[in-house]
Coordinates of C-alpha atoms in Angstrom, one line a residue:
M1 CA -3.2 -12.2 24.9
A2 CA -2.0 -9.2 26.9
F3 CA -1.2 -6.0 25.0
P4 CA 1.3 -3.5 26.5
P5 CA 0.4 0.1 26.5
R6 CA 1.1 2.1 23.4
T7 CA 4.7 3.5 23.3
R8 CA 4.7 7.3 23.4
P9 CA 6.7 9.0 20.6
L10 CA 9.8 10.9 21.5
A11 CA 9.5 14.6 22.2
S12 CA 11.6 15.2 19.0
D13 CA 8.9 13.6 17.0
R14 CA 6.2 16.0 18.2
L15 CA 4.9 18.8 15.9
P16 CA 5.3 22.4 17.0
A17 CA 2.4 24.2 18.5
V18 CA -0.4 25.1 16.0
T19 CA -0.1 28.8 15.0
T20 CA -2.8 28.9 12.3
S21 CA -5.7 26.6 11.2
S22 CA -4.0 26.1 7.8
T23 CA -0.9 24.7 9.5
L24 CA -3.0 22.1 11.2
Y25 CA -4.9 21.3 8.1
R26 CA -1.7 20.7 6.2
D27 CA -0.4 18.5 9.0
C28 CA -3.5 16.3 8.8
A29 CA -3.8 16.4 5.0
R30 CA -0.4 14.8 4.9
L31 CA -1.8 11.5 6.2
F32 CA -3.8 11.1 2.9
M33 CA -3.2 9.6 -0.5
V34 CA -6.0 10.1 -2.9
G35 CA -7.4 8.8 -6.2
F36 CA -8.9 11.1 -8.9
P37 CA -10.8 10.7 -12.1
G38 CA -9.4 10.9 -15.6
T39 CA -5.9 11.6 -17.0
D40 CA -5.6 15.3 -16.0
I41 CA -5.1 17.2 -12.8
D42 CA -8.6 18.6 -12.1
S43 CA -9.3 21.5 -9.8
E44 CA -10.3 19.3 -6.8
L45 CA -7.0 17.3 -7.0
A46 CA -5.0 20.5 -7.4
A47 CA -6.6 22.0 -4.3
L48 CA -5.8 18.9 -2.3
M49 CA -2.2 19.0 -3.5
D50 CA -1.9 22.6 -2.4
D51 CA -3.3 21.7 1.0
G52 CA -0.6 19.1 1.6
I53 CA -1.7 15.6 0.8
Y54 CA 1.1 13.1 0.7
G55 CA 0.5 11.7 -2.8
A56 CA -1.8 10.1 -5.3
I57 CA -2.7 6.6 -6.4
L58 CA -3.3 5.9 -10.1
F59 CA -5.9 3.3 -11.4
K60 CA -6.8 2.0 -14.8
R61 CA -9.0 5.1 -15.3
N62 CA -5.9 7.3 -15.1
V63 CA -3.6 5.2 -17.3
G64 CA -3.2 5.6 -21.0
S65 CA -0.1 4.8 -23.1
A66 CA 3.3 4.7 -21.4
G67 CA 4.0 8.2 -22.7
D68 CA 0.7 9.6 -21.5
T69 CA 1.1 8.0 -18.1
A70 CA 4.7 9.3 -17.7
A71 CA 3.5 12.8 -18.7
L72 CA 0.8 12.7 -16.1
C73 CA 3.2 11.5 -13.4
H74 CA 5.6 14.3 -14.4
A75 CA 2.8 16.9 -14.3
L76 CA 1.7 15.8 -10.8
K77 CA 5.2 16.0 -9.4
S78 CA 5.9 19.3 -11.1
R79 CA 2.6 20.7 -9.9
A80 CA 3.2 19.7 -6.3
G81 CA 6.6 21.4 -6.2
R82 CA 7.7 19.1 -3.4
P83 CA 8.2 15.4 -2.8
F84 CA 4.9 13.9 -3.9
I85 CA 4.6 10.2 -3.8
L86 CA 2.9 8.4 -6.7
S87 CA 1.6 4.9 -6.2
V88 CA -0.1 2.1 -8.2
D89 CA -1.2 -1.5 -7.7
Q90 CA 1.2 -3.4 -10.0
E91 CA 1.3 -6.9 -8.6
G92 CA 1.5 -9.0 -11.7
G93 CA -1.2 -11.4 -12.9
R94 CA -4.8 -10.0 -12.8
V95 CA -3.9 -7.0 -10.7
A96 CA -1.7 -4.8 -13.0
R97 CA -2.7 -1.3 -14.0
L98 CA 0.1 -1.0 -16.6
R99 CA -0.4 -3.6 -19.3
G100 CA 0.9 -4.3 -22.8
A101 CA 4.2 -3.2 -24.4
P102 CA 6.5 -1.8 -23.2
F103 CA 5.6 -3.4 -19.9
T104 CA 6.6 -7.0 -19.1
T105 CA 3.6 -9.4 -18.8
L106 CA 4.0 -11.2 -15.5
P107 CA 2.0 -14.2 -14.3
P108 CA 0.0 -14.4 -11.1
M109 CA 2.1 -14.8 -8.0
R110 CA 0.7 -18.3 -7.5
E111 CA 2.7 -19.3 -10.6
L112 CA 5.9 -17.7 -9.2
G113 CA 5.2 -19.5 -5.9
Q114 CA 4.9 -22.9 -7.7
R115 CA 8.4 -22.3 -9.1
G116 CA 9.7 -21.5 -5.6
D117 CA 12.7 -19.6 -6.9
A118 CA 13.3 -16.6 -4.5
A119 CA 16.1 -15.2 -6.7
Q120 CA 13.7 -15.1 -9.6
V121 CA 11.0 -13.5 -7.6
E122 CA 13.5 -10.8 -6.4
R123 CA 14.4 -10.2 -10.0
V124 CA 10.7 -9.8 -10.8
G125 CA 10.6 -7.1 -8.1
R126 CA 13.6 -5.3 -9.6
L127 CA 11.9 -5.4 -13.0
L128 CA 8.7 -4.0 -11.6
A129 CA 10.6 -1.2 -10.0
Y130 CA 12.5 -0.4 -13.2
E131 CA 9.3 -0.1 -15.2
L132 CA 7.5 1.9 -12.5
R133 CA 10.4 4.3 -12.1
A134 CA 10.6 4.9 -15.8
L135 CA 7.1 6.4 -15.6
G136 CA 7.6 8.3 -12.4
F137 CA 6.1 6.0 -9.7
D138 CA 7.6 5.8 -6.3
Y139 CA 5.4 3.2 -4.5
D140 CA 3.9 -0.1 -5.5
F141 CA 1.2 -1.7 -3.4
A142 CA 2.7 -5.2 -3.6
P143 CA 3.4 -7.9 -2.6
V144 CA 0.3 -9.8 -1.4
L145 CA 1.2 -11.5 1.8
D146 CA -2.1 -13.2 2.3
V147 CA -1.9 -17.0 2.6
D148 CA -4.1 -18.8 0.0
T149 CA -5.7 -21.2 2.4
N150 CA -9.3 -20.9 1.2
P151 CA -10.1 -22.0 -2.4
A152 CA -13.5 -20.2 -2.1
N153 CA -11.8 -16.8 -1.4
P154 CA -13.2 -14.4 -4.0
V155 CA -10.5 -11.7 -3.9
I156 CA -7.1 -13.2 -3.1
G157 CA -6.7 -16.6 -4.8
D158 CA -3.9 -16.6 -7.3
R159 CA -2.6 -13.2 -6.1
S160 CA -1.1 -15.1 -3.2
F161 CA 2.3 -17.0 -3.6
S162 CA 1.2 -20.1 -1.8
R163 CA -1.1 -22.0 0.5
E164 CA 2.0 -22.4 2.8
A165 CA 2.7 -19.5 5.1
E166 CA 6.4 -19.9 5.1
E167 CA 6.5 -19.8 1.3
V168 CA 4.4 -16.7 1.2
A169 CA 6.8 -15.1 3.7
R170 CA 10.0 -16.1 1.8
L171 CA 8.8 -15.1 -1.6
G172 CA 6.9 -12.0 -0.5
V173 CA 10.1 -10.6 1.2
A174 CA 12.0 -11.5 -2.0
L175 CA 9.7 -9.5 -4.2
A176 CA 9.7 -6.5 -1.8
R177 CA 13.5 -6.5 -1.6
G178 CA 13.6 -6.5 -5.4
L179 CA 11.2 -3.5 -5.6
E180 CA 13.1 -1.6 -2.9
A181 CA 16.5 -2.3 -4.5
G182 CA 15.1 -0.8 -7.6
G183 CA 14.1 2.4 -5.9
V184 CA 10.4 1.7 -5.4
A185 CA 8.7 1.4 -2.0
S186 CA 6.9 -1.9 -1.4
C187 CA 3.7 -2.5 0.6
G188 CA 2.8 -5.9 1.9
K189 CA -0.9 -6.5 2.1
H190 CA -3.4 -7.1 3.7
F191 CA -2.6 -7.2 7.4
P192 CA -3.3 -9.3 9.4
G193 CA -4.5 -11.6 6.6
H194 CA -7.3 -11.8 4.0
G195 CA -6.6 -15.2 2.6
D196 CA -9.1 -17.3 4.5
T197 CA -12.2 -15.1 4.0
T198 CA -15.2 -16.1 1.9
T199 CA -16.3 -12.6 1.1
D200 CA -14.6 -9.6 -0.6
S201 CA -14.0 -6.5 1.5
H202 CA -14.7 -4.3 -1.5
L203 CA -18.3 -5.4 -1.1
T204 CA -18.9 -6.4 2.5
L205 CA -17.1 -6.7 5.9
P206 CA -15.4 -10.2 6.1
R207 CA -14.9 -12.0 9.3
L208 CA -12.3 -14.6 10.4
P209 CA -13.1 -16.8 13.4
H210 CA -9.6 -18.3 13.9
D211 CA -8.0 -18.3 17.3
L212 CA -4.7 -16.6 18.1
E213 CA -2.7 -19.8 17.8
R214 CA -3.9 -20.4 14.3
L215 CA -3.3 -16.7 13.4
R216 CA 0.3 -16.8 14.7
R217 CA 0.9 -20.1 12.9
V218 CA -0.5 -19.1 9.5
E219 CA -1.8 -15.6 8.8
L220 CA 0.8 -13.6 10.7
V221 CA 3.9 -15.5 9.5
P222 CA 4.5 -13.5 6.3
F223 CA 3.9 -10.2 8.1
R224 CA 6.4 -11.1 10.9
A225 CA 9.0 -11.9 8.2
F226 CA 8.2 -8.6 6.4
A227 CA 8.6 -6.7 9.7
Q228 CA 11.9 -8.4 10.5
A229 CA 13.2 -7.6 7.1
G230 CA 12.7 -3.9 7.7
L231 CA 10.7 -3.3 4.6
A232 CA 8.9 0.0 3.8
S233 CA 5.2 -0.5 4.5
L234 CA 2.2 -2.7 5.1
M235 CA -1.5 -2.2 4.2
T236 CA -4.3 -3.0 6.6
A237 CA -7.2 -5.4 5.8
H238 CA -10.8 -4.3 6.4
V239 CA -11.5 -7.6 8.1
L240 CA -12.9 -8.6 11.5
F241 CA -10.7 -10.9 13.5
D242 CA -12.7 -12.5 16.3
A243 CA -9.7 -13.5 18.4
L244 CA -8.2 -10.0 18.3
D245 CA -11.0 -7.5 18.2
P246 CA -14.4 -9.1 17.2
G247 CA -16.3 -5.8 16.8
V248 CA -13.8 -3.6 15.0
P249 CA -12.2 -4.0 11.6
A250 CA -8.4 -4.3 11.7
T251 CA -8.0 -0.9 10.0
M252 CA -9.6 0.7 13.0
S253 CA -8.4 -1.6 15.8
P254 CA -5.6 -0.6 18.2
R255 CA -5.5 -4.2 19.4
V256 CA -4.7 -5.4 15.9
L257 CA -2.4 -2.6 14.6
Q258 CA -0.7 -1.4 17.8
G259 CA -0.9 -4.5 19.9
V260 CA 0.0 -7.2 17.3
L261 CA 1.7 -5.4 14.4
R262 CA 3.7 -2.7 16.2
E263 CA 4.4 -4.4 19.6
E264 CA 4.3 -8.1 19.0
L265 CA 5.8 -8.2 15.4
G266 CA 7.9 -5.1 15.8
F267 CA 7.0 -3.4 12.6
D268 CA 7.9 0.3 12.5
G269 CA 7.4 1.1 8.8
V270 CA 4.5 3.1 7.3
L271 CA 1.1 1.5 7.9
V272 CA -1.4 2.3 5.1
S273 CA -5.1 1.7 5.2
D274 CA -6.9 0.0 2.4
D275 CA -9.3 2.3 0.6
L276 CA -11.8 3.8 3.1
E277 CA -14.4 3.9 0.4
M278 CA -14.6 0.1 0.2
K279 CA -17.9 -1.2 1.4
A280 CA -16.3 -3.1 4.3
I281 CA -15.8 0.3 5.9
A282 CA -18.2 2.6 4.1
G283 CA -21.1 0.3 4.6
H284 CA -20.7 0.3 8.4
Y285 CA -18.9 3.5 9.4
S286 CA -18.8 7.1 8.3
V287 CA -15.5 8.1 6.7
E288 CA -15.1 10.6 9.6
E289 CA -15.2 7.9 12.3
A290 CA -13.1 5.5 10.2
T291 CA -10.4 8.1 9.8
V292 CA -10.3 9.1 13.5
Q293 CA -10.4 5.6 14.8
G294 CA -7.8 4.5 12.2
T295 CA -5.5 7.2 13.3
L296 CA -5.8 6.3 16.9
A297 CA -5.2 2.6 16.0
G298 CA -1.9 3.5 14.3
V299 CA -2.6 4.1 10.6
D300 CA -0.1 6.5 9.1
L301 CA -1.5 7.0 5.6
F302 CA -5.1 6.7 4.5
L303 CA -6.2 5.8 1.0
V304 CA -9.4 7.5 -0.2
C305 CA -9.5 6.6 -3.8
H306 CA -12.5 8.0 -5.5
D307 CA -14.6 10.9 -4.2
A308 CA -13.1 14.3 -3.6
E309 CA -15.9 15.3 -1.2
V310 CA -15.2 12.2 0.9
Q311 CA -11.5 13.0 0.8
R312 CA -12.2 16.4 2.2
R313 CA -14.6 15.1 4.9
A314 CA -11.9 12.6 6.1
I315 CA -9.2 15.3 6.3
E316 CA -11.6 17.7 8.1
A317 CA -12.6 15.0 10.6
L318 CA -9.0 14.5 11.5
V319 CA -8.4 18.2 12.0
K320 CA -11.4 18.4 14.3
A321 CA -10.2 15.4 16.3
V322 CA -6.8 17.0 16.9
E323 CA -8.5 20.3 17.8
S324 CA -10.7 18.6 20.3
G325 CA -7.9 16.6 21.8
R326 CA -9.3 13.2 20.7
V327 CA -6.2 12.6 18.5
S328 CA -2.9 13.9 19.9
R329 CA -0.5 15.9 17.9
E330 CA 2.1 13.3 19.0
R331 CA 0.2 10.7 17.0
I332 CA 0.2 13.0 13.9
A333 CA 3.9 13.6 14.4
Q334 CA 4.6 9.9 14.6
A335 CA 2.9 9.3 11.3
H336 CA 4.9 12.2 9.8
R337 CA 8.1 10.7 11.0
R338 CA 7.4 7.4 9.2
L339 CA 6.2 9.2 6.1
D340 CA 9.3 11.3 6.1
A341 CA 11.5 8.2 6.2
L342 CA 9.7 6.6 3.3
S343 CA 9.9 9.8 1.2
A344 CA 13.6 10.2 2.0
R345 CA 14.3 6.7 0.5
F346 CA 11.8 6.6 -2.4
A347 CA 10.5 10.0 -3.5
H348 CA 11.9 10.8 -6.9
P349 CA 11.8 14.1 -8.7
A350 CA 9.9 14.8 -11.9
E351 CA 12.2 13.5 -14.6
D352 CA 12.1 12.0 -18.1
R353 CA 13.0 8.3 -17.8
L354 CA 10.6 6.9 -20.4
A355 CA 13.5 6.1 -22.8
A356 CA 14.7 3.5 -20.2
L357 CA 11.9 1.2 -21.3
G358 CA 13.3 -1.1 -24.0
S359 CA 16.9 -0.1 -23.2
P360 CA 19.6 -2.7 -22.9
E361 CA 19.4 -2.5 -19.1
H362 CA 15.6 -3.1 -19.3
Q363 CA 16.2 -6.0 -21.6
A364 CA 18.8 -7.5 -19.3
L365 CA 16.3 -7.3 -16.4
A366 CA 13.6 -9.0 -18.4
E367 CA 16.0 -11.6 -20.0
G368 CA 14.8 -15.1 -19.1
L369 CA 11.6 -13.8 -17.4
V370 CA 9.7 -12.9 -20.6
S371 CA 10.5 -16.2 -22.3
T372 CA 9.8 -18.2 -19.1
F373 CA 6.5 -16.6 -18.4
T374 CA 5.1 -15.7 -21.9
G375 CA 7.0 -17.9 -24.3
R376 CA 8.0 -14.8 -26.2
D377 CA 11.6 -13.8 -27.0
P378 CA 12.6 -10.9 -24.7
T379 CA 14.3 -9.0 -27.6
E380 CA 11.1 -9.2 -29.6
V381 CA 9.2 -7.7 -26.7
M382 CA 11.6 -4.9 -26.1
L383 CA 11.9 -4.0 -29.8
A384 CA 8.1 -3.9 -30.0
S385 CA 8.0 -1.3 -27.2
R386 CA 10.2 1.2 -29.1

């Protein structure tokens, strides 16, 4: 496969010349979304926010009651004093950070795939968006676009819609459209496919041996559909693909991200890395090298989800790479352009929308879904949430 040279960004996309070191630091910090401990804004997170990070991701460790979580989201946005994107993994099934009343219990995506009803899946996306917006989230790392071709896969399994690539494409796009219609950015994952691995990238570096013909026929099909639909973002997989770049994980590979995703599939949305602290990366590369190579490969936004010291090291590595000329300011500007576009559509101000949960509109969105998936009457569920 021949890969054309990387397209250079327009001059209008370029950042102005650096005037102070703090300006460059903020420009680079903007390519990061971080995790943090606990349910409060600690001093390390506050300092990173002041230095310009793009946003934060919340995990189970950050989430209490609906009211507590809404208060934390409000505090984060108010503290930032600027558009500050808040994200979460709320897929449904076993990957759902927000659980119990007043949130709708959704089945694994495999069950939705077995039903095959794209209109229902889009409605699920709208319901997810409604509940996330009520708490203050702007961004959901869903849907999973991996094709469930390997029953031994330890990490994807029932998170995937189907073993058929076209079904994953059809239903994944439907869920993402529902999310985005509801005002929450979607993120398809994990490019270019994690469905046929036998190991978990949280723990080790998986490898896929398939040739390009197989990748184009199976793994890449949902991502092609996602790109053609013009949806907000995609997440990289920390996986080695022998046919594309056998020695480099997809997150750090220009051949995979630039050559296949950007140029062959035509995707121009935000490209997000999976967490750089996962063992697939951290067990083989320093966070500094992963950040710099990932930026050169085409990643626009890096997730660093746990350690503030690692987060600082990653930002500082990118600053040094720009100062040395290894990473061009045009590449940083290109990432800013895409992040600006996502923020313009999906960044919401700090506002009190918690009362929307359990409202007639919320009940109408859940009508038919709750009874279908849980056997419970939707009115009972909504009343219990008040």
